[in-house]
Amino acid sequence: EVQLVQSGAEVKKPGESLKISCQGSGYSFSTYWIAWVRQMPGKGLEWMGIIYGADSDTRYSPSFQGQVTILVDKSINTAYLQWSSLKTSDTAMYYCARHVTVGHVAADGLGAYWGQGTLVTVSS
Amino acid sequence: QSILTQPPSASGTPGQRVTISCSGSSSNIRTNAVNWYQQLPGTAPKLLIYDTNQRPSGVPDRFSGSKSGTSASLAISGLQSEDEADYYCATWDDSLNGWVFGGGTKLTVL
């Protein structure tokens, strides 16, 4: 059974750093893209970027380029989303999601499987 | 403002057929496959349709997808109360070199 398990909720202050995780199991982790998706309170889904496990090839949305870093540790089947300096506007639910199709084509099939979400609250 | 445009709301009565539209451009929907997701309140999104018109295992055949030109549609037939949810379209955008989502449509079953 394919599963994506995300790290728990976080409460942080503005300016703090944070790294949240998404561990995959039940499939060959390195051969699928993993995406990160933001959902601000009461709002829609926003694609942040994707990473390919085998070679760490990463693509970012222009809206998030330079604001976050997406990483992967294929030895433990885990993808990460990292901030160096949080803002109150980063308060949101963050989901990871695995692509539908095996292989290195980034345009193929976002979101066959989703993590449960990690709620990040940034408040002074 | 989302690159893909969806109506903010849609509604129907049980048993009815409803469609939700997703309007894009030549750099996204015209040239790439479209996915649709269902998000029930308080839960993670779930893939309903991929590759424009393919259903993952377990998704009822009441859900179907199509596209024409720069627009795509999700159709739900035999509407049920449990279909009340938010629905999102998404596709790859060749100009942005990344995925884009529609703004979402809140479906109400009257």
PDB file of C-alpha atoms in Angstrom:
ATOM      1  CA  GLU A   1       0.000   0.000   0.000  1.00  0.00           C
ATOM      2  CA  VAL A   2       1.346   3.390  -1.033  1.00  0.00           C
ATOM      3  CA  GLN A   3       1.532   5.836   1.866  1.00  0.00           C
ATOM      4  CA  LEU A   4       2.880   9.323   2.370  1.00  0.00           C
ATOM      5  CA  VAL A   5       3.262  10.245   6.035  1.00  0.00           C
ATOM      6  CA  GLN A   6       3.990  13.843   6.911  1.00  0.00           C
ATOM      7  CA  SER A   7       5.516  15.288  10.060  1.00  0.00           C
ATOM      8  CA  GLY A   8       3.321  16.852  12.715  1.00  0.00           C
ATOM      9  CA  ALA A   9       1.894  20.311  13.148  1.00  0.00           C
ATOM     10  CA  GLU A  10       4.296  23.150  13.901  1.00  0.00           C
ATOM     11  CA  VAL A  11       3.898  26.461  15.706  1.00  0.00           C
ATOM     12  CA  LYS A  12       6.681  28.920  14.988  1.00  0.00           C
ATOM     13  CA  LYS A  13       7.553  32.593  15.375  1.00  0.00           C
ATOM     14  CA  PRO A  14       8.352  34.925  12.463  1.00  0.00           C
ATOM     15  CA  GLY A  15      11.991  34.685  11.472  1.00  0.00           C
ATOM     16  CA  GLU A  16      12.424  31.107  12.681  1.00  0.00           C
ATOM     17  CA  SER A  17      13.506  28.279  10.413  1.00  0.00           C
ATOM     18  CA  LEU A  18      11.536  25.108   9.751  1.00  0.00           C
ATOM     19  CA  LYS A  19      11.844  21.828   7.885  1.00  0.00           C
ATOM     20  CA  ILE A  20       8.826  19.547   7.448  1.00  0.00           C
ATOM     21  CA  SER A  21       8.970  16.046   6.061  1.00  0.00           C
ATOM     22  CA  CYS A  22       7.082  13.550   3.923  1.00  0.00           C
ATOM     23  CA  GLN A  23       8.068   9.888   4.078  1.00  0.00           C
ATOM     24  CA  GLY A  24       6.945   7.536   1.333  1.00  0.00           C
ATOM     25  CA  SER A  25       6.423   3.813   1.613  1.00  0.00           C
ATOM     26  CA  GLY A  26       4.961   0.962  -0.406  1.00  0.00           C
ATOM     27  CA  TYR A  27       6.583   1.943  -3.691  1.00  0.00           C
ATOM     28  CA  SER A  28       9.932   2.718  -5.303  1.00  0.00           C
ATOM     29  CA  PHE A  29      10.432   6.192  -3.827  1.00  0.00           C
ATOM     30  CA  SER A  30      13.245   7.312  -6.121  1.00  0.00           C
ATOM     31  CA  THR A  31      11.347   6.797  -9.366  1.00  0.00           C
ATOM     32  CA  TYR A  32       8.432   9.173  -8.748  1.00  0.00           C
ATOM     33  CA  TRP A  33       8.135  12.934  -8.447  1.00  0.00           C
ATOM     34  CA  ILE A  34       6.978  14.306  -5.088  1.00  0.00           C
ATOM     35  CA  ALA A  35       5.154  17.641  -5.088  1.00  0.00           C
ATOM     36  CA  TRP A  36       4.518  20.144  -2.312  1.00  0.00           C
ATOM     37  CA  VAL A  37       1.187  21.979  -2.289  1.00  0.00           C
ATOM     38  CA  ARG A  38       0.127  24.872  -0.059  1.00  0.00           C
ATOM     39  CA  GLN A  39      -3.388  25.579   1.136  1.00  0.00           C
ATOM     40  CA  MET A  40      -3.819  28.785   3.087  1.00  0.00           C
ATOM     41  CA  PRO A  41      -6.760  28.968   5.513  1.00  0.00           C
ATOM     42  CA  GLY A  42     -10.033  28.938   3.590  1.00  0.00           C
ATOM     43  CA  LYS A  43      -8.240  29.130   0.234  1.00  0.00           C
ATOM     44  CA  GLY A  44      -7.428  26.902  -2.735  1.00  0.00           C
ATOM     45  CA  LEU A  45      -4.507  24.674  -3.630  1.00  0.00           C
ATOM     46  CA  GLU A  46      -1.203  26.171  -4.781  1.00  0.00           C
ATOM     47  CA  TRP A  47       1.591  24.176  -6.402  1.00  0.00           C
ATOM     48  CA  MET A  48       4.922  25.021  -4.780  1.00  0.00           C
ATOM     49  CA  GLY A  49       7.325  22.689  -6.549  1.00  0.00           C
ATOM     50  CA  ILE A  50       8.414  19.120  -7.165  1.00  0.00           C
ATOM     51  CA  ILE A  51      11.465  16.957  -6.635  1.00  0.00           C
ATOM     52  CA  TYR A  52      12.562  13.706  -8.258  1.00  0.00           C
ATOM     53  CA  GLY A  53      14.021  11.277  -5.775  1.00  0.00           C
ATOM     54  CA  ALA A  54      16.621   9.598  -7.936  1.00  0.00           C
ATOM     55  CA  ASP A  55      18.596  12.725  -8.846  1.00  0.00           C
ATOM     56  CA  SER A  56      17.076  15.535  -6.725  1.00  0.00           C
ATOM     57  CA  ASP A  57      15.961  17.363  -9.888  1.00  0.00           C
ATOM     58  CA  THR A  58      13.800  20.169  -8.498  1.00  0.00           C
ATOM     59  CA  ARG A  59      11.336  22.601 -10.114  1.00  0.00           C
ATOM     60  CA  TYR A  60       9.775  25.539  -8.295  1.00  0.00           C
ATOM     61  CA  SER A  61       6.724  27.664  -8.924  1.00  0.00           C
ATOM     62  CA  PRO A  62       7.833  31.247  -9.617  1.00  0.00           C
ATOM     63  CA  SER A  63       5.694  32.243  -6.630  1.00  0.00           C
ATOM     64  CA  PHE A  64       7.781  30.125  -4.273  1.00  0.00           C
ATOM     65  CA  GLN A  65      11.236  30.232  -5.883  1.00  0.00           C
ATOM     66  CA  GLY A  66      13.665  31.643  -3.335  1.00  0.00           C
ATOM     67  CA  GLN A  67      11.090  31.440  -0.544  1.00  0.00           C
ATOM     68  CA  VAL A  68      11.397  27.726   0.237  1.00  0.00           C
ATOM     69  CA  THR A  69      13.770  24.852  -0.449  1.00  0.00           C
ATOM     70  CA  ILE A  70      12.660  21.374  -1.473  1.00  0.00           C
ATOM     71  CA  LEU A  71      15.016  18.543  -0.585  1.00  0.00           C
ATOM     72  CA  VAL A  72      15.067  14.765  -0.672  1.00  0.00           C
ATOM     73  CA  ASP A  73      16.927  12.010   1.156  1.00  0.00           C
ATOM     74  CA  LYS A  74      16.339   8.924  -0.958  1.00  0.00           C
ATOM     75  CA  SER A  75      18.149   6.722   1.565  1.00  0.00           C
ATOM     76  CA  ILE A  76      15.186   7.139   3.912  1.00  0.00           C
ATOM     77  CA  ASN A  77      12.476   7.736   1.272  1.00  0.00           C
ATOM     78  CA  THR A  78      11.803  11.234   2.571  1.00  0.00           C
ATOM     79  CA  ALA A  79      11.153  14.594   0.953  1.00  0.00           C
ATOM     80  CA  TYR A  80      11.414  17.883   2.821  1.00  0.00           C
ATOM     81  CA  LEU A  81      10.113  21.421   2.599  1.00  0.00           C
ATOM     82  CA  GLN A  82      12.323  23.970   4.292  1.00  0.00           C
ATOM     83  CA  TRP A  83      12.100  27.644   5.251  1.00  0.00           C
ATOM     84  CA  SER A  84      15.040  29.708   6.481  1.00  0.00           C
ATOM     85  CA  SER A  85      12.968  32.596   7.812  1.00  0.00           C
ATOM     86  CA  LEU A  86       9.243  32.134   8.300  1.00  0.00           C
ATOM     87  CA  LYS A  87       6.663  34.871   7.831  1.00  0.00           C
ATOM     88  CA  THR A  88       3.167  35.063   9.260  1.00  0.00           C
ATOM     89  CA  SER A  89       1.928  34.659   5.665  1.00  0.00           C
ATOM     90  CA  ASP A  90       3.437  31.142   5.629  1.00  0.00           C
ATOM     91  CA  THR A  91       0.639  29.992   7.932  1.00  0.00           C
ATOM     92  CA  ALA A  92      -1.049  27.239   5.968  1.00  0.00           C
ATOM     93  CA  MET A  93      -1.600  23.526   5.520  1.00  0.00           C
ATOM     94  CA  TYR A  94       1.149  21.921   3.444  1.00  0.00           C
ATOM     95  CA  TYR A  95       0.601  18.686   1.540  1.00  0.00           C
ATOM     96  CA  CYS A  96       3.034  16.409  -0.210  1.00  0.00           C
ATOM     97  CA  ALA A  97       1.775  14.331  -3.128  1.00  0.00           C
ATOM     98  CA  ARG A  98       3.248  11.637  -5.346  1.00  0.00           C
ATOM     99  CA  HIS A  99       2.867  11.688  -9.101  1.00  0.00           C
ATOM    100  CA  VAL A 100       0.742   9.129 -10.923  1.00  0.00           C
ATOM    101  CA  THR A 101       3.362   7.917 -13.357  1.00  0.00           C
ATOM    102  CA  VAL A 102       6.770   6.388 -12.712  1.00  0.00           C
ATOM    103  CA  GLY A 103       9.639   8.180 -14.407  1.00  0.00           C
ATOM    104  CA  HIS A 104      11.211  11.566 -14.937  1.00  0.00           C
ATOM    105  CA  VAL A 105       8.478  13.396 -16.847  1.00  0.00           C
ATOM    106  CA  ALA A 106       7.444  16.225 -14.535  1.00  0.00           C
ATOM    107  CA  ALA A 107       4.318  17.015 -16.544  1.00  0.00           C
ATOM    108  CA  ASP A 108       2.792  13.592 -15.990  1.00  0.00           C
ATOM    109  CA  GLY A 109       0.094  13.095 -13.366  1.00  0.00           C
ATOM    110  CA  LEU A 110       0.333  15.220 -10.215  1.00  0.00           C
ATOM    111  CA  GLY A 111      -1.142  13.878  -7.025  1.00  0.00           C
ATOM    112  CA  ALA A 112      -1.993  10.178  -7.234  1.00  0.00           C
ATOM    113  CA  TYR A 113      -1.352   9.871  -3.506  1.00  0.00           C
ATOM    114  CA  TRP A 114      -1.359  12.582  -0.859  1.00  0.00           C
ATOM    115  CA  GLY A 115       0.054  12.960   2.610  1.00  0.00           C
ATOM    116  CA  GLN A 116      -2.251  13.870   5.469  1.00  0.00           C
ATOM    117  CA  GLY A 117      -0.970  17.441   5.544  1.00  0.00           C
ATOM    118  CA  THR A 118       1.207  19.421   7.951  1.00  0.00           C
ATOM    119  CA  LEU A 119      -0.311  22.513   9.529  1.00  0.00           C
ATOM    120  CA  VAL A 120       2.232  25.291   9.958  1.00  0.00           C
ATOM    121  CA  THR A 121       1.237  28.241  12.150  1.00  0.00           C
ATOM    122  CA  VAL A 122       3.512  31.275  12.253  1.00  0.00           C
ATOM    123  CA  SER A 123       2.597  33.812  14.888  1.00  0.00           C
ATOM    124  CA  SER A 124       4.381  36.203  17.193  1.00  0.00           C
TER     125      SER A 124
ATOM    126  CA  GLN B   1      -5.903  35.190  -9.654  1.00  0.00           C
ATOM    127  CA  SER B   2      -5.426  31.588 -10.791  1.00  0.00           C
ATOM    128  CA  ILE B   3      -4.081  30.753 -14.251  1.00  0.00           C
ATOM    129  CA  LEU B   4      -6.866  28.201 -14.580  1.00  0.00           C
ATOM    130  CA  THR B   5     -10.365  29.614 -14.129  1.00  0.00           C
ATOM    131  CA  GLN B   6     -13.107  27.646 -12.399  1.00  0.00           C
ATOM    132  CA  PRO B   7     -16.528  28.836 -11.295  1.00  0.00           C
ATOM    133  CA  PRO B   8     -16.415  29.431  -7.526  1.00  0.00           C
ATOM    134  CA  SER B   9     -19.578  27.459  -6.934  1.00  0.00           C
ATOM    135  CA  ALA B  10     -21.889  24.890  -8.477  1.00  0.00           C
ATOM    136  CA  SER B  11     -24.944  23.070  -7.231  1.00  0.00           C
ATOM    137  CA  GLY B  12     -27.346  20.298  -8.072  1.00  0.00           C
ATOM    138  CA  THR B  13     -29.982  18.047  -6.603  1.00  0.00           C
ATOM    139  CA  PRO B  14     -29.515  14.338  -5.876  1.00  0.00           C
ATOM    140  CA  GLY B  15     -29.528  12.276  -9.061  1.00  0.00           C
ATOM    141  CA  GLN B  16     -28.789  15.247 -11.269  1.00  0.00           C
ATOM    142  CA  ARG B  17     -25.796  15.665 -13.595  1.00  0.00           C
ATOM    143  CA  VAL B  18     -23.505  18.627 -12.987  1.00  0.00           C
ATOM    144  CA  THR B  19     -20.451  19.855 -14.827  1.00  0.00           C
ATOM    145  CA  ILE B  20     -17.587  21.984 -13.584  1.00  0.00           C
ATOM    146  CA  SER B  21     -15.489  23.891 -16.090  1.00  0.00           C
ATOM    147  CA  CYS B  22     -11.800  24.766 -16.078  1.00  0.00           C
ATOM    148  CA  SER B  23     -10.599  27.378 -18.523  1.00  0.00           C
ATOM    149  CA  GLY B  24      -6.943  27.759 -19.419  1.00  0.00           C
ATOM    150  CA  SER B  25      -4.775  28.679 -22.381  1.00  0.00           C
ATOM    151  CA  SER B  26      -2.619  27.329 -25.182  1.00  0.00           C
ATOM    152  CA  SER B  27       0.342  26.899 -22.852  1.00  0.00           C
ATOM    153  CA  ASN B  28      -1.493  24.623 -20.432  1.00  0.00           C
ATOM    154  CA  ILE B  29      -4.799  22.861 -21.143  1.00  0.00           C
ATOM    155  CA  ARG B  30      -4.490  22.882 -24.948  1.00  0.00           C
ATOM    156  CA  THR B  31      -1.244  20.943 -24.872  1.00  0.00           C
ATOM    157  CA  ASN B  32      -1.266  18.991 -21.606  1.00  0.00           C
ATOM    158  CA  ALA B  33      -3.422  16.507 -19.765  1.00  0.00           C
ATOM    159  CA  VAL B  34      -5.761  17.725 -17.033  1.00  0.00           C
ATOM    160  CA  ASN B  35      -6.261  16.282 -13.560  1.00  0.00           C
ATOM    161  CA  TRP B  36      -9.199  16.761 -11.235  1.00  0.00           C
ATOM    162  CA  TYR B  37      -9.220  16.489  -7.447  1.00  0.00           C
ATOM    163  CA  GLN B  38     -11.936  16.257  -4.834  1.00  0.00           C
ATOM    164  CA  GLN B  39     -11.354  17.738  -1.394  1.00  0.00           C
ATOM    165  CA  LEU B  40     -13.849  16.891   1.305  1.00  0.00           C
ATOM    166  CA  PRO B  41     -13.949  19.264   4.301  1.00  0.00           C
ATOM    167  CA  GLY B  42     -10.939  18.851   6.568  1.00  0.00           C
ATOM    168  CA  THR B  43      -9.243  16.213   4.412  1.00  0.00           C
ATOM    169  CA  ALA B  44      -6.420  15.981   1.901  1.00  0.00           C
ATOM    170  CA  PRO B  45      -7.291  16.228  -1.790  1.00  0.00           C
ATOM    171  CA  LYS B  46      -8.036  13.018  -3.649  1.00  0.00           C
ATOM    172  CA  LEU B  47      -7.298  12.355  -7.319  1.00  0.00           C
ATOM    173  CA  LEU B  48     -10.535  11.890  -9.270  1.00  0.00           C
ATOM    174  CA  ILE B  49      -9.398  12.121 -12.888  1.00  0.00           C
ATOM    175  CA  TYR B  50      -5.912  12.033 -14.425  1.00  0.00           C
ATOM    176  CA  ASP B  51      -4.689  12.264 -17.981  1.00  0.00           C
ATOM    177  CA  THR B  52      -7.858  14.291 -18.789  1.00  0.00           C
ATOM    178  CA  ASN B  53     -10.296  11.357 -18.753  1.00  0.00           C
ATOM    179  CA  GLN B  54      -8.817   8.455 -16.764  1.00  0.00           C
ATOM    180  CA  ARG B  55     -10.215   7.346 -13.434  1.00  0.00           C
ATOM    181  CA  PRO B  56      -7.944   5.883 -10.757  1.00  0.00           C
ATOM    182  CA  SER B  57      -8.986   2.560  -9.327  1.00  0.00           C
ATOM    183  CA  GLY B  58     -11.858   3.007  -6.896  1.00  0.00           C
ATOM    184  CA  VAL B  59     -13.279   6.208  -8.357  1.00  0.00           C
ATOM    185  CA  PRO B  60     -16.903   5.619  -9.455  1.00  0.00           C
ATOM    186  CA  ASP B  61     -17.704   5.922 -13.147  1.00  0.00           C
ATOM    187  CA  ARG B  62     -20.166   8.690 -12.226  1.00  0.00           C
ATOM    188  CA  PHE B  63     -17.123  10.958 -12.508  1.00  0.00           C
ATOM    189  CA  SER B  64     -15.793  11.720 -15.977  1.00  0.00           C
ATOM    190  CA  GLY B  65     -13.429  14.231 -17.524  1.00  0.00           C
ATOM    191  CA  SER B  66     -13.002  15.786 -20.938  1.00  0.00           C
ATOM    192  CA  LYS B  67     -11.351  18.715 -22.650  1.00  0.00           C
ATOM    193  CA  SER B  68     -11.738  20.740 -25.809  1.00  0.00           C
ATOM    194  CA  GLY B  69      -9.228  23.331 -26.878  1.00  0.00           C
ATOM    195  CA  THR B  70      -8.240  25.419 -23.884  1.00  0.00           C
ATOM    196  CA  SER B  71     -11.043  24.234 -21.599  1.00  0.00           C
ATOM    197  CA  ALA B  72     -11.668  21.094 -19.588  1.00  0.00           C
ATOM    198  CA  SER B  73     -14.703  19.784 -17.757  1.00  0.00           C
ATOM    199  CA  LEU B  74     -15.519  17.460 -14.914  1.00  0.00           C
ATOM    200  CA  ALA B  75     -18.937  15.826 -15.086  1.00  0.00           C
ATOM    201  CA  ILE B  76     -20.635  14.181 -12.145  1.00  0.00           C
ATOM    202  CA  SER B  77     -23.726  12.136 -12.932  1.00  0.00           C
ATOM    203  CA  GLY B  78     -26.176  10.681 -10.433  1.00  0.00           C
ATOM    204  CA  LEU B  79     -25.225  13.352  -7.911  1.00  0.00           C
ATOM    205  CA  GLN B  80     -25.060  12.145  -4.305  1.00  0.00           C
ATOM    206  CA  SER B  81     -24.911  14.035  -1.036  1.00  0.00           C
ATOM    207  CA  GLU B  82     -21.408  12.734  -0.388  1.00  0.00           C
ATOM    208  CA  ASP B  83     -20.225  14.519  -3.545  1.00  0.00           C
ATOM    209  CA  GLU B  84     -20.504  17.817  -1.698  1.00  0.00           C
ATOM    210  CA  ALA B  85     -16.887  19.004  -1.707  1.00  0.00           C
ATOM    211  CA  ASP B  86     -14.397  21.359  -3.317  1.00  0.00           C
ATOM    212  CA  TYR B  87     -13.165  20.376  -6.779  1.00  0.00           C
ATOM    213  CA  TYR B  88      -9.909  21.514  -8.364  1.00  0.00           C
ATOM    214  CA  CYS B  89      -8.456  21.149 -11.833  1.00  0.00           C
ATOM    215  CA  ALA B  90      -4.706  21.138 -12.499  1.00  0.00           C
ATOM    216  CA  THR B  91      -2.380  20.824 -15.442  1.00  0.00           C
ATOM    217  CA  TRP B  92       1.199  21.461 -16.519  1.00  0.00           C
ATOM    218  CA  ASP B  93       1.960  24.884 -17.929  1.00  0.00           C
ATOM    219  CA  ASP B  94       4.685  24.928 -20.578  1.00  0.00           C
ATOM    220  CA  SER B  95       5.400  28.641 -20.127  1.00  0.00           C
ATOM    221  CA  LEU B  96       5.791  28.425 -16.354  1.00  0.00           C
ATOM    222  CA  ASN B  97       7.467  25.009 -16.536  1.00  0.00           C
ATOM    223  CA  GLY B  98       5.346  23.874 -13.627  1.00  0.00           C
ATOM    224  CA  TRP B  99       1.928  22.761 -12.485  1.00  0.00           C
ATOM    225  CA  VAL B 100      -0.978  25.139 -12.026  1.00  0.00           C
ATOM    226  CA  PHE B 101      -4.254  24.684 -10.143  1.00  0.00           C
ATOM    227  CA  GLY B 102      -7.642  26.184 -10.759  1.00  0.00           C
ATOM    228  CA  GLY B 103      -9.126  28.283  -7.980  1.00  0.00           C
ATOM    229  CA  GLY B 104     -11.523  25.523  -6.988  1.00  0.00           C
ATOM    230  CA  THR B 105     -15.276  25.022  -7.212  1.00  0.00           C
ATOM    231  CA  LYS B 106     -17.441  24.413  -4.172  1.00  0.00           C
ATOM    232  CA  LEU B 107     -20.147  21.919  -5.081  1.00  0.00           C
ATOM    233  CA  THR B 108     -23.330  21.999  -3.034  1.00  0.00           C
ATOM    234  CA  VAL B 109     -25.875  19.175  -3.181  1.00  0.00           C
ATOM    235  CA  LEU B 110     -29.248  20.770  -2.519  1.00  0.00           C
TER     236      LEU B 110
END
